[in-house]
Short mmCIF file of C-alpha atoms in Angstrom, two decimals:
data_model
loop_
_atom_site.label_atom_id
_atom_site.label_comp_id
_atom_site.label_asym_id
_atom_site.label_seq_id
_atom_site.Cartn_x
_atom_site.Cartn_y
_atom_site.Cartn_z
CA MET A 203 -17.94 116.28 77.95
CA PRO A 204 -14.92 115.68 79.64
CA LYS A 205 -13.48 118.45 81.87
CA SER A 206 -9.91 117.78 81.29
CA PHE A 207 -7.59 116.49 78.67
CA ASP A 208 -7.13 112.76 78.13
CA PHE A 209 -3.74 112.24 77.86
CA ARG A 210 -4.16 108.86 79.54
CA HIS A 211 -4.79 107.54 76.10
CA ALA A 212 -2.28 110.74 74.31
CA PRO A 213 0.15 109.25 71.93
CA GLY A 214 2.82 111.69 73.55
CA HIS A 215 1.95 110.52 76.60
CA LEU A 216 1.99 106.75 76.04
CA ILE A 217 5.33 107.39 73.95
CA ARG A 218 6.77 109.12 77.14
CA ARG A 219 5.38 106.28 79.62
CA ALA A 220 6.93 103.74 77.06
CA HIS A 221 10.32 105.23 77.27
CA GLN A 222 10.43 105.31 80.39
CA VAL A 223 9.92 101.77 80.86
CA ALA A 224 11.99 100.87 78.49
CA VAL A 225 14.66 103.35 79.94
CA ALA A 226 13.87 101.10 83.72
CA ILE A 227 13.91 97.45 81.77
CA PHE A 228 17.66 98.24 79.99
CA MET A 229 18.72 100.10 83.13
CA GLU A 230 17.83 96.86 84.99
CA GLU A 231 19.08 94.34 82.43
CA THR A 232 22.85 96.03 82.04
CA GLY A 233 22.90 97.64 85.69
CA GLU A 234 26.24 95.46 85.54
CA HIS A 235 28.13 97.18 82.71
CA ASP A 236 27.46 100.94 84.06
CA VAL A 237 25.91 101.78 80.39
CA THR A 238 23.32 103.89 79.36
CA PRO A 239 21.19 103.34 75.98
CA VAL A 240 22.54 105.84 74.46
CA GLN A 241 26.13 104.80 75.14
CA PHE A 242 25.51 101.58 73.73
CA ALA A 243 24.22 102.75 70.54
CA ILE A 244 27.50 105.15 70.34
CA LEU A 245 29.44 102.27 70.78
CA ASN A 246 27.43 99.79 68.16
CA ALA A 247 27.25 102.34 66.05
CA LEU A 248 30.75 103.26 65.94
CA ILE A 249 32.00 99.57 65.81
CA ASP A 250 30.08 99.37 62.11
CA ASP A 251 31.37 103.18 61.55
CA PRO A 252 34.84 103.26 62.85
CA GLY A 253 36.75 106.75 62.32
CA GLU A 254 33.00 108.79 62.09
CA ASP A 255 32.89 111.67 63.05
CA GLN A 256 30.64 113.49 65.87
CA VAL A 257 28.47 115.59 64.15
CA THR A 258 27.34 112.45 62.16
CA LEU A 259 27.72 110.18 64.79
CA ALA A 260 25.09 112.04 66.75
CA ALA A 261 22.87 112.36 63.74
CA GLN A 262 23.33 108.50 63.41
CA VAL A 263 22.16 107.53 67.14
CA ALA A 264 19.38 110.26 67.00
CA PHE A 265 21.20 113.08 70.23
CA ASP A 266 21.69 116.20 70.47
CA ALA A 267 25.02 117.23 69.15
CA ALA A 268 25.44 119.71 71.68
CA THR A 269 25.35 117.82 74.69
CA PHE A 270 27.23 114.62 72.52
CA GLY A 271 30.78 115.63 73.73
CA SER A 272 30.26 115.06 77.21
CA VAL A 273 28.72 111.66 76.55
CA ILE A 274 31.79 110.79 74.30
CA GLY A 275 34.05 112.12 77.12
CA ARG A 276 32.40 109.33 79.76
CA LEU A 277 33.16 106.76 77.02
CA GLU A 278 36.48 107.56 76.78
CA SER A 279 37.08 108.09 80.42
CA LYS A 280 35.86 103.74 80.58
CA GLY A 281 38.48 103.36 78.00
CA TRP A 282 35.74 102.52 75.43
CA VAL A 283 35.85 104.99 72.86
CA ARG A 284 39.13 107.02 71.34
CA ARG A 285 38.85 110.52 69.87
CA GLU A 286 41.26 112.10 67.54
CA PRO A 287 41.27 115.08 65.26
CA ASP A 288 41.04 114.89 62.06
CA GLY A 289 43.88 115.64 60.04
CA GLN A 290 42.47 117.72 57.29
CA ASP A 291 40.09 119.54 59.73
CA ARG A 292 41.44 119.78 63.28
CA ARG A 293 37.84 120.83 64.62
CA ARG A 294 36.40 117.85 63.54
CA LYS A 295 36.93 114.99 66.06
CA LEU A 296 36.75 111.31 64.82
CA LEU A 297 36.28 108.41 66.72
CA TRP A 298 37.06 104.52 67.42
CA VAL A 299 35.80 101.83 69.84
CA THR A 300 38.97 100.74 71.68
CA PRO A 301 39.80 96.90 71.65
CA GLN A 302 38.30 97.66 75.46
CA GLY A 303 35.18 98.95 74.07
CA GLU A 304 34.25 96.10 71.66
CA LEU A 305 34.95 93.68 74.27
CA ALA A 306 32.62 95.52 77.21
CA ALA A 307 29.90 95.81 74.12
CA ALA A 308 29.95 92.18 73.25
CA HIS A 309 29.74 91.49 77.03
CA MET A 310 26.39 93.73 77.13
CA ARG A 311 24.69 92.01 74.01
CA ARG A 312 23.21 89.29 75.76
CA ALA A 313 21.87 91.72 78.43
CA VAL A 314 20.52 94.55 76.13
CA ALA A 315 18.62 91.63 74.21
CA ARG A 316 17.07 90.34 77.22
CA ALA A 317 15.93 94.25 78.06
CA GLN A 318 14.43 94.40 74.28
CA ARG A 319 12.61 91.10 75.00
CA ARG A 320 11.22 92.16 78.25
CA ILE A 321 9.86 95.89 76.86
CA LEU A 322 7.73 93.73 74.16
CA ALA A 323 6.75 90.48 76.58
CA PRO A 324 3.37 91.99 77.52
CA LEU A 325 2.72 91.53 73.55
CA GLN A 326 2.12 88.76 71.10
CA ALA A 327 4.74 87.60 68.73
CA ALA A 328 2.75 89.80 65.71
CA GLU A 329 1.69 92.49 67.79
CA ARG A 330 5.60 92.94 68.70
CA ASP A 331 6.32 92.86 64.87
CA MET A 332 3.68 95.81 64.23
CA LEU A 333 4.71 97.81 66.79
CA VAL A 334 8.28 97.80 66.10
CA ALA A 335 7.17 98.79 62.37
CA LEU A 336 5.08 101.08 63.74
CA LEU A 337 7.08 102.98 65.60
CA ASP A 338 9.67 102.86 63.10
CA LYS A 339 7.56 104.34 60.95
CA LEU A 340 6.44 107.25 63.22
CA VAL A 341 10.18 107.89 63.73
CA GLN A 342 10.81 107.84 59.80
CA GLY A 343 7.72 109.96 59.09
CA HIS A 344 9.45 112.80 61.47
CA ALA A 345 13.21 112.65 60.41
CA ARG A 346 14.19 115.33 59.44
#
């Protein structure tokens, strides 16, 4: 019987390591754009749903609502996102991607696609599809 827990084969450890690999590759590929994976997700979510409120958007991109405002602030300072109070509820903040933000997101797409290919490169085509499907099932199975 082993003396310690075999963390090298534990799903949690492997997911953490895969996340580290994915972020590192994303940052290598998108370095010239000075963007994080969450910022890229926010831009694209707002392109799809302009005028969304901060709380709903945080849930859509699966990011902590408490720290979401600071991420939006960084996007605002880049001129990529515009934040306005809701006319009906001044506490609620609505968000839009600026034309500059849409252009930045469009310029990043090729680099992000390259990153996704690099992340999955060690796998065969069928394994890539299976991994993505299993990860989606795992995430959806734990959705609140």
